[in-house]
Short mmCIF file of C-alpha atoms and ligand atoms in Angstrom, two decimals:
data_model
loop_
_atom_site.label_atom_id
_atom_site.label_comp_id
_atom_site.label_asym_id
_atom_site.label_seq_id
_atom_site.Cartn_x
_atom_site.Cartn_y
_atom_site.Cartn_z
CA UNK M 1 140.58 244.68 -55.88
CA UNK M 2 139.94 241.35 -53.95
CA UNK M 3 136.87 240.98 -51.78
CA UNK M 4 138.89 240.86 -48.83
CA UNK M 5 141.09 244.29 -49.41
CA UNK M 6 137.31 246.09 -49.95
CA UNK M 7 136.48 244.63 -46.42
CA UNK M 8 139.61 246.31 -45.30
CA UNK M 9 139.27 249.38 -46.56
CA UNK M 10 135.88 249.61 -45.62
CA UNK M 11 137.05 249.00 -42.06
CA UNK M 12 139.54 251.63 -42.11
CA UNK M 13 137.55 254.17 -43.98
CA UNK M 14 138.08 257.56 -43.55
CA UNK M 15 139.79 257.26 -39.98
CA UNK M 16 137.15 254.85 -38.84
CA UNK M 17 139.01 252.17 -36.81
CA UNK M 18 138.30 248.75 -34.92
CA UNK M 19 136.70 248.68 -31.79
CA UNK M 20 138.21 245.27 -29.57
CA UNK M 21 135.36 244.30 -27.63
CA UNK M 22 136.59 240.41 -27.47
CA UNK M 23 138.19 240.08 -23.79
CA UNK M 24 137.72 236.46 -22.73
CA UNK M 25 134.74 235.88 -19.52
CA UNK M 26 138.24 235.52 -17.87
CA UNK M 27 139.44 238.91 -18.75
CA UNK M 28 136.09 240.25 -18.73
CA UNK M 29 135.20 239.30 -15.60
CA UNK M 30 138.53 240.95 -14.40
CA UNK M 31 137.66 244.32 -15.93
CA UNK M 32 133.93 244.61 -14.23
CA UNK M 33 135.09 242.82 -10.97
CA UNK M 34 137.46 246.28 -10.94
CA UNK M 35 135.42 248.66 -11.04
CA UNK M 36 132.58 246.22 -8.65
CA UNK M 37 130.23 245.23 -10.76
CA UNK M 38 128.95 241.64 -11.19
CA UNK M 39 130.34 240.27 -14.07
CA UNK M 40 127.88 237.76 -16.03
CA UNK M 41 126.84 236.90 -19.66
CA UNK M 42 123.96 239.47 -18.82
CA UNK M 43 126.12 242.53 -17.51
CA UNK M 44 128.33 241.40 -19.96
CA UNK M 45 125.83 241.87 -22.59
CA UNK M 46 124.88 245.27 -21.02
CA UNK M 47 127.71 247.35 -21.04
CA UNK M 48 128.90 245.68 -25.27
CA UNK M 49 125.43 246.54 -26.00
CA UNK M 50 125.41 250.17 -24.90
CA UNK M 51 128.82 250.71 -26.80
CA UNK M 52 127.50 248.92 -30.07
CA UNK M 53 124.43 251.12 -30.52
CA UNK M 54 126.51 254.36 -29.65
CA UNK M 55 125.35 256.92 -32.40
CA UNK M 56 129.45 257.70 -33.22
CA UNK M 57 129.72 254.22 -34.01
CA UNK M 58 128.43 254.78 -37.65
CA UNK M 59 131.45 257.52 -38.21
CA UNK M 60 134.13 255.85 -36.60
CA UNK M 61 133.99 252.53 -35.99
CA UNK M 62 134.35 249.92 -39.07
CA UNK M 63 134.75 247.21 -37.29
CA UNK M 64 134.18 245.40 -33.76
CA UNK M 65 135.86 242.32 -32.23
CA UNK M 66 133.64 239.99 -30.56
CA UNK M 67 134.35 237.32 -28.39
CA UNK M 68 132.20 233.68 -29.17
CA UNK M 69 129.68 234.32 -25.90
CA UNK M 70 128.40 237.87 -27.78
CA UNK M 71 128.52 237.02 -31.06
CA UNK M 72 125.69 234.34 -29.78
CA UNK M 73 123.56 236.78 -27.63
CA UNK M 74 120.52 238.84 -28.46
CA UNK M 75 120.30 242.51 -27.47
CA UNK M 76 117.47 244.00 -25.23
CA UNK M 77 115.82 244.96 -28.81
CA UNK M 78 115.76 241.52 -29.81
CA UNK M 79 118.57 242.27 -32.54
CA UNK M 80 121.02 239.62 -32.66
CA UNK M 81 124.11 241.54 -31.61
CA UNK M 82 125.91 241.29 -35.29
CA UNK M 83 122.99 242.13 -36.97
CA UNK M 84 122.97 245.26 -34.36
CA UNK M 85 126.91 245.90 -35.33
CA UNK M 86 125.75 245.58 -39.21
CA UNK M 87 122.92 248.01 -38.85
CA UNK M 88 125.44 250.89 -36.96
CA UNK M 89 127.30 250.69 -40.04
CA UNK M 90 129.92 248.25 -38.90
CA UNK M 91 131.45 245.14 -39.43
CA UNK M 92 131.30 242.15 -36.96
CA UNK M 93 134.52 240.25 -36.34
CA UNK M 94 135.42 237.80 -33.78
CA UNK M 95 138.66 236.78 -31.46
CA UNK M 96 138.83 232.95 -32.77
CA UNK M 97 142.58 232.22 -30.87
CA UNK M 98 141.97 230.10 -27.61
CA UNK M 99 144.30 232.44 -25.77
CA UNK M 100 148.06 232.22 -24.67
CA UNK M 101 149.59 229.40 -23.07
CA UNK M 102 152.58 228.17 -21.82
CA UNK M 103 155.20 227.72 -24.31
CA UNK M 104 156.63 223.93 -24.15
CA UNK M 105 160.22 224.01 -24.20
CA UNK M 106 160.76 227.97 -22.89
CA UNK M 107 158.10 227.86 -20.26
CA UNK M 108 158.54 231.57 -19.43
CA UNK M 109 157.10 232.31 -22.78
CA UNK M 110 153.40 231.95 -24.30
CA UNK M 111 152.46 230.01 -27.56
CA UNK M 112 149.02 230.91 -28.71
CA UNK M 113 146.78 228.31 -29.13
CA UNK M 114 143.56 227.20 -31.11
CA UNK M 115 144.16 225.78 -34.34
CA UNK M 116 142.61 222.11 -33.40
CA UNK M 117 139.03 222.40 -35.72
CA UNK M 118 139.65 225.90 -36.59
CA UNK M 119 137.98 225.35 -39.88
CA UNK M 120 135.21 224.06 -38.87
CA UNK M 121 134.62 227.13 -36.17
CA UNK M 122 135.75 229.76 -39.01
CA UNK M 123 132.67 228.08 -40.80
CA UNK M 124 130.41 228.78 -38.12
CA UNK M 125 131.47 232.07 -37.35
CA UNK M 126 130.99 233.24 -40.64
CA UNK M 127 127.26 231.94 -40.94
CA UNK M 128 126.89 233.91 -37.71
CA UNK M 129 127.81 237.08 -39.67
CA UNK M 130 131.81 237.88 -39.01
CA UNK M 131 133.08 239.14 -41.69
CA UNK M 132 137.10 239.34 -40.05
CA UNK M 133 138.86 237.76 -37.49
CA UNK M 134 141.71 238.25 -35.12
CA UNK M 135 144.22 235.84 -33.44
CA UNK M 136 146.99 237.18 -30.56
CA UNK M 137 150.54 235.78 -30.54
CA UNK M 138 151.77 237.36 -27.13
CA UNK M 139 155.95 238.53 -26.49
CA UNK M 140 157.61 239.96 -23.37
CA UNK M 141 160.62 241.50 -23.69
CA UNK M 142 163.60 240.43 -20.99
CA UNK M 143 167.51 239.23 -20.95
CA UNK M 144 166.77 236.46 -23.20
CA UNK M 145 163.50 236.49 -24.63
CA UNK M 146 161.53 236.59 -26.64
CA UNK M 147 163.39 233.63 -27.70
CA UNK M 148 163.95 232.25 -31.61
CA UNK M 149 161.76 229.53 -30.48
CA UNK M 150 158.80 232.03 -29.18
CA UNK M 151 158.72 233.58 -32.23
CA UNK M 152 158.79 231.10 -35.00
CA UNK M 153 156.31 229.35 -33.58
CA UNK M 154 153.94 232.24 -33.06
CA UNK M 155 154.65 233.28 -36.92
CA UNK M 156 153.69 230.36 -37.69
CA UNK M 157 150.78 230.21 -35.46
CA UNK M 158 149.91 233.23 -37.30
CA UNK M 159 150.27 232.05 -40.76
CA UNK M 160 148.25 229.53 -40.72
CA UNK M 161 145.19 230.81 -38.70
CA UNK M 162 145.27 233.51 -41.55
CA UNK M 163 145.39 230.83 -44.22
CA UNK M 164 142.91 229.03 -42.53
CA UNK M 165 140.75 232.68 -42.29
CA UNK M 166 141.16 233.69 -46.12
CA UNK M 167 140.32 230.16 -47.70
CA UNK M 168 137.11 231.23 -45.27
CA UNK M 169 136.40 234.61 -47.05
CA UNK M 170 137.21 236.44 -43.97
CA UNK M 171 140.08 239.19 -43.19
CA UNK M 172 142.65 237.76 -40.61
CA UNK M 173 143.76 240.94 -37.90
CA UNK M 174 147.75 239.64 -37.17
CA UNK M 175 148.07 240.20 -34.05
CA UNK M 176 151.88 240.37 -32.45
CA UNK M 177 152.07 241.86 -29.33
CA UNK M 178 155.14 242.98 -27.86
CA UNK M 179 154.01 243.60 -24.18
CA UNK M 180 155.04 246.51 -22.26
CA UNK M 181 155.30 245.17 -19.15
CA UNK M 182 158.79 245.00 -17.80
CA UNK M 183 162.23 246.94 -17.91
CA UNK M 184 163.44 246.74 -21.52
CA UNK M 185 164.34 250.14 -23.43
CA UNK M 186 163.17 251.72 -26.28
CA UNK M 187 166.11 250.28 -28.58
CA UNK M 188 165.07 246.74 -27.13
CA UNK M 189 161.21 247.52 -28.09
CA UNK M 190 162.27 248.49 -31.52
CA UNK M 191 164.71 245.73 -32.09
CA UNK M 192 162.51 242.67 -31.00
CA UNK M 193 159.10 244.48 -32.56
CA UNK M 194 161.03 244.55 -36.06
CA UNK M 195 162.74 241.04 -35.37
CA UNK M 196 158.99 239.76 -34.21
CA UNK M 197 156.86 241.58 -37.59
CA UNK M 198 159.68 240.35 -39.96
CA UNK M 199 159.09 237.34 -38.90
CA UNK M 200 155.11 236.99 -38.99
CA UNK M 201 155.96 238.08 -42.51
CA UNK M 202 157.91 235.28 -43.78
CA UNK M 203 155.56 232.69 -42.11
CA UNK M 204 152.69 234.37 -44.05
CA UNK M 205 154.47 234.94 -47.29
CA UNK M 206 155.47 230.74 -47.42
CA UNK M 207 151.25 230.08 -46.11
CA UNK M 208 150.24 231.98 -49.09
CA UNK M 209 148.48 234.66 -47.68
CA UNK M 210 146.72 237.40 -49.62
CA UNK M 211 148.67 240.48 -48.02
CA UNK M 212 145.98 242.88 -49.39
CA UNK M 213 143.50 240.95 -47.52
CA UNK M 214 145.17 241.41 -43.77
CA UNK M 215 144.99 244.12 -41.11
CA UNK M 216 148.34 244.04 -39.07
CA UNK M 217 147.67 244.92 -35.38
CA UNK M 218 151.24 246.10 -33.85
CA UNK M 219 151.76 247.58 -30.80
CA UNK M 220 153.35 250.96 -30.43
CA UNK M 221 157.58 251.64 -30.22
CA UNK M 222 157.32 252.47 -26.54
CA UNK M 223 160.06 251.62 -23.23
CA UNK M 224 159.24 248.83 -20.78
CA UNK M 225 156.72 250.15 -17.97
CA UNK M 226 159.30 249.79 -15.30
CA UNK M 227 162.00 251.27 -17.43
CA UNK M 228 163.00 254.89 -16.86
CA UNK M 229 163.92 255.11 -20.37
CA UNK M 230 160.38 257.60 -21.42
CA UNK M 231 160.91 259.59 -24.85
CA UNK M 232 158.37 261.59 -26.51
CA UNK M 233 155.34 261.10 -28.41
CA UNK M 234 156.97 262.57 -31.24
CA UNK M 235 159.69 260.25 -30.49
CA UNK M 236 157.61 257.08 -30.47
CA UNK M 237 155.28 258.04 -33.61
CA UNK M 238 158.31 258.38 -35.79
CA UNK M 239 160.21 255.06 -34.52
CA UNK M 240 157.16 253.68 -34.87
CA UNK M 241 156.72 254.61 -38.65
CA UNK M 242 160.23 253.75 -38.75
CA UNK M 243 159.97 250.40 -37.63
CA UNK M 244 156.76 249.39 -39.61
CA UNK M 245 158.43 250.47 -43.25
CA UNK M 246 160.96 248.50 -42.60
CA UNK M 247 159.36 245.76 -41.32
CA UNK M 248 155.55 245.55 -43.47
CA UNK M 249 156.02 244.91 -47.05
CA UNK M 250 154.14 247.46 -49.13
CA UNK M 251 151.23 245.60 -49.97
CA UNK M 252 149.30 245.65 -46.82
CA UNK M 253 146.93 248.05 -46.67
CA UNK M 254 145.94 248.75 -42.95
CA UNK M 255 147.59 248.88 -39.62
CA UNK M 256 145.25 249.07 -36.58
CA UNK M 257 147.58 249.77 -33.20
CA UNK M 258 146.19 247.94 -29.94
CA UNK M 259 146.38 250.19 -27.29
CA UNK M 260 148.64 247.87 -25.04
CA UNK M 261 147.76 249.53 -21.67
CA UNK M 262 148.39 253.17 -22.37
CA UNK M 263 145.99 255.88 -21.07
CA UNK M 264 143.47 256.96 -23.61
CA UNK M 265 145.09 260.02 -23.73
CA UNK M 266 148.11 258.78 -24.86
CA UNK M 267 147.20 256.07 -26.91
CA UNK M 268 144.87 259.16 -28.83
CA UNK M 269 148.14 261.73 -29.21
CA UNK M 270 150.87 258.89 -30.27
CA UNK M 271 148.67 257.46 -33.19
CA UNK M 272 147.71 261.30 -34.10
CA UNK M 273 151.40 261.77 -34.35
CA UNK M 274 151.89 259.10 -36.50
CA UNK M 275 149.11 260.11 -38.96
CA UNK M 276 151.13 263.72 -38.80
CA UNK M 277 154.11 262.12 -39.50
CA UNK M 278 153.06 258.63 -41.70
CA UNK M 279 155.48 258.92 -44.78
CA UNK M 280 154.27 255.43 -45.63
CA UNK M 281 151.07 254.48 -48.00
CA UNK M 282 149.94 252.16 -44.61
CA UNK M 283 146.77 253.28 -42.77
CA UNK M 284 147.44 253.83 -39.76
CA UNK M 285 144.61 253.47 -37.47
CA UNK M 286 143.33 251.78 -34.41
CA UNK M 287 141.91 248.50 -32.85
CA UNK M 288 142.11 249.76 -28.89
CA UNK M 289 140.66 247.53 -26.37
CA UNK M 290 141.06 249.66 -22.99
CA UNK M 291 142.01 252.83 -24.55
CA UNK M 292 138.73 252.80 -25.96
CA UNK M 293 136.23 251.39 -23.06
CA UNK M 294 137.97 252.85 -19.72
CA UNK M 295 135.88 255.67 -19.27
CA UNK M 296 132.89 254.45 -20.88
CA UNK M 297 133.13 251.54 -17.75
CA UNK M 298 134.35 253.61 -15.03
CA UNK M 299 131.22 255.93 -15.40
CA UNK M 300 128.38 252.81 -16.39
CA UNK M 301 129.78 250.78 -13.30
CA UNK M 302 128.39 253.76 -11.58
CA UNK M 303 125.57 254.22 -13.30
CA UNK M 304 124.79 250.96 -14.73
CA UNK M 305 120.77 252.70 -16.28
CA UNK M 306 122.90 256.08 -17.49
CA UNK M 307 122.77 254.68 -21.33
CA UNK M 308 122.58 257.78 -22.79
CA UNK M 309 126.11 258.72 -19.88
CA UNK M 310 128.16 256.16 -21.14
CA UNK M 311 127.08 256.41 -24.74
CA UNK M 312 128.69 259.99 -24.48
CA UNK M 313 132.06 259.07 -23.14
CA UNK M 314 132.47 256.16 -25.60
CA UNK M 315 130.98 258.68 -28.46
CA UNK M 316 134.19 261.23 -27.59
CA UNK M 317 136.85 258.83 -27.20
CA UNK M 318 135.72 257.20 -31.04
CA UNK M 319 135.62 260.64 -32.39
CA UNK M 320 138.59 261.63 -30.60
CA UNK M 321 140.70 258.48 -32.28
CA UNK M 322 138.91 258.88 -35.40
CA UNK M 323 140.29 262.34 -35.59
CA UNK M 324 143.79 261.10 -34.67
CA UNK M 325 143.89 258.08 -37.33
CA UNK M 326 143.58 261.31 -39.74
CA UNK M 327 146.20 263.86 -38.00
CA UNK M 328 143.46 265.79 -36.64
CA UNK M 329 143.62 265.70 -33.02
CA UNK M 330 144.87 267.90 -30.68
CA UNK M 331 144.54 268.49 -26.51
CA UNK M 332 142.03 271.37 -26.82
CA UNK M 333 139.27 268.85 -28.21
CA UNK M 334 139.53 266.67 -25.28
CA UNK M 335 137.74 269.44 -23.09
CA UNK M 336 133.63 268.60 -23.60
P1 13P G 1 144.13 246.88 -25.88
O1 13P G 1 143.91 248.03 -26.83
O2 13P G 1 143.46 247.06 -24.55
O3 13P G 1 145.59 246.51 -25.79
O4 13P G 1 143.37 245.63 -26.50
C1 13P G 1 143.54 245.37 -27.82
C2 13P G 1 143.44 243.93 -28.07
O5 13P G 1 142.60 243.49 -28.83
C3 13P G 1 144.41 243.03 -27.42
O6 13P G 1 144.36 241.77 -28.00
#
């Protein structure tokens, strides 16, 4: 077993899964400024801080996404925050894409960017303590896109950021989003998130990569927001296995869904559901950004000094996703 497939499967442990706490000061900012409270590196710091040193973190949570401002800061116990992450049991990681920009050539579409020096940062984030990273190529689905020239050049984006991450000693999360914004159906979803993985595939298989040494971060097989075409969760959980065996060859290990803007309800019952139903040897578990912070921040904006509060919403929703990344969820345990 390579180095890099332990630090996988010591993410995904035993249901544990990957908490993404790596929005950009942009996005950041746009979360807090919702629910009124001033965002800045010190509120920033509070809220991350009260979810690192939650006490469920050392069942559930393998692994946390950072973004470069709190991978740098020191916690109000003077721990520097991945030393904090290391002693809950946990892995740091760290978002080391620049973010999504326009697309030269099909300026509708994004290109992810931040490959310029990426060695030299991987270097640096490593000495800080990450032990994975994760990079976001970004899709929307619509008449004509995501165009052929979208998603090479996001596969290859992908391929060699993960080259770049392994020659590093660090796991690379793949990230290819399919967004759910818009109209599309569940057919299109299906078609363009196979199309989209088959393709990240083939850039990574000519770069070389170590497929035992990646987590692949998909999103869900679910209709456009706007569309009226809703199925199941039943439905969704078994196109989504469908889709992944077909599309993942057998050597990766892990598969960590981003939650992609469902509730936390939802995004809880569809990956429980696919754990029910995984015929696959994937694990299938979770790296949710809102699905796993919502409440936590809708009751600490609140109650900013209610540690121990928001400590207990963010302690349920980890147990309750831990529970579904092993087929052991249901509705009745969402009543505290
Ligand atoms: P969401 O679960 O909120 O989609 O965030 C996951 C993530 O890391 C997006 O890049």
């Amino acid at each position: 077993m390579s180095d890099l497939n332990k630090i996988v499967l010591k993410i995904l442990e035993k249901g544990k899964g990957v908490l993404a706490a790596d929005e950009s000061t942009g996005t950041m900012t746009k979360r807090l400024e919702s629910v009124k409270v001033k965002s800045n590196p010190e509120s920033r710091l509070l809220f991350r801080e009260t979810l690192f040193s939650s006490s469920k973190m050392k069942d559930c949570i393998g692994g946390v996404i950072l973004y470069d401002e709190t991978i740098r800061q020191i916690s109000s116990k003077k721990n520097k925050i991945p030393e904090l992450i290391e002693n809950m049991g946990s892995y740091p990681g760290i978002k080391v894409d620049t973010g999504a920009k326009v697309l030269a050539g099909s300026p509708d579409e994004k290109i992810t960017e931040g490959l310029d020096g990426l060695r030299e940062r991987l270097k640096e984030y490593y000495s800080l303590g990450a032990k994975f990273t994760k990079w976001r190529g970004v899709y929307s689905i619509s008449k004509n896109y995501p165009s052929k020239l979208c998603i090479e050049s996001n596969a290859h984006a992908l391929a060699r950021y993960s080259a770049l991450v392994q020659e590093c000693n660090m796991v690379p999360i793949v990230e290819p989003e399919i967004l759910m914004d818009g109209e599309h159906s569940v057919k299109d979803c299906y078609d363009k998130t196979s199309e989209v993985i088959k393709k990240c595939f083939d850039e990574l298989i000519l770069h070389k990569i170590d497929l035992t040494g990646i987590i692949l971060k998909p999103n869900m097989i679910l209709a456009g927001n706007k569309s009226h075409d809703k199925i199941s969760s039943e439905e969704t959980a078994k196109l989504t296995i469908n889709c992944l065996k077909n599309s993942v060859p057998s050597e990766v290990p892990g598969i960590a869904f981003l939650s992609g803007g469902q509730s936390e309800i939802e995004a809880t019952e569809n990956l429980n559901l696919i754990n029910k139903y995984n015929t696959s040897n994937f694990i299938m578990s979770y790296s949710y950004g809102r699905a796993l912070q919502q409440g936590a921040l809708k009751f600490w904006s609140k109650n900013t000094k209610d540690i121990e509060g928001t400590q207990k919403i963010f302690n349920h929703r980890a147990k309750m996703n831990t529970l579904a990344a092993q087929g052991k969820w249901s509705k009745e345990l969402e009543i505290q």
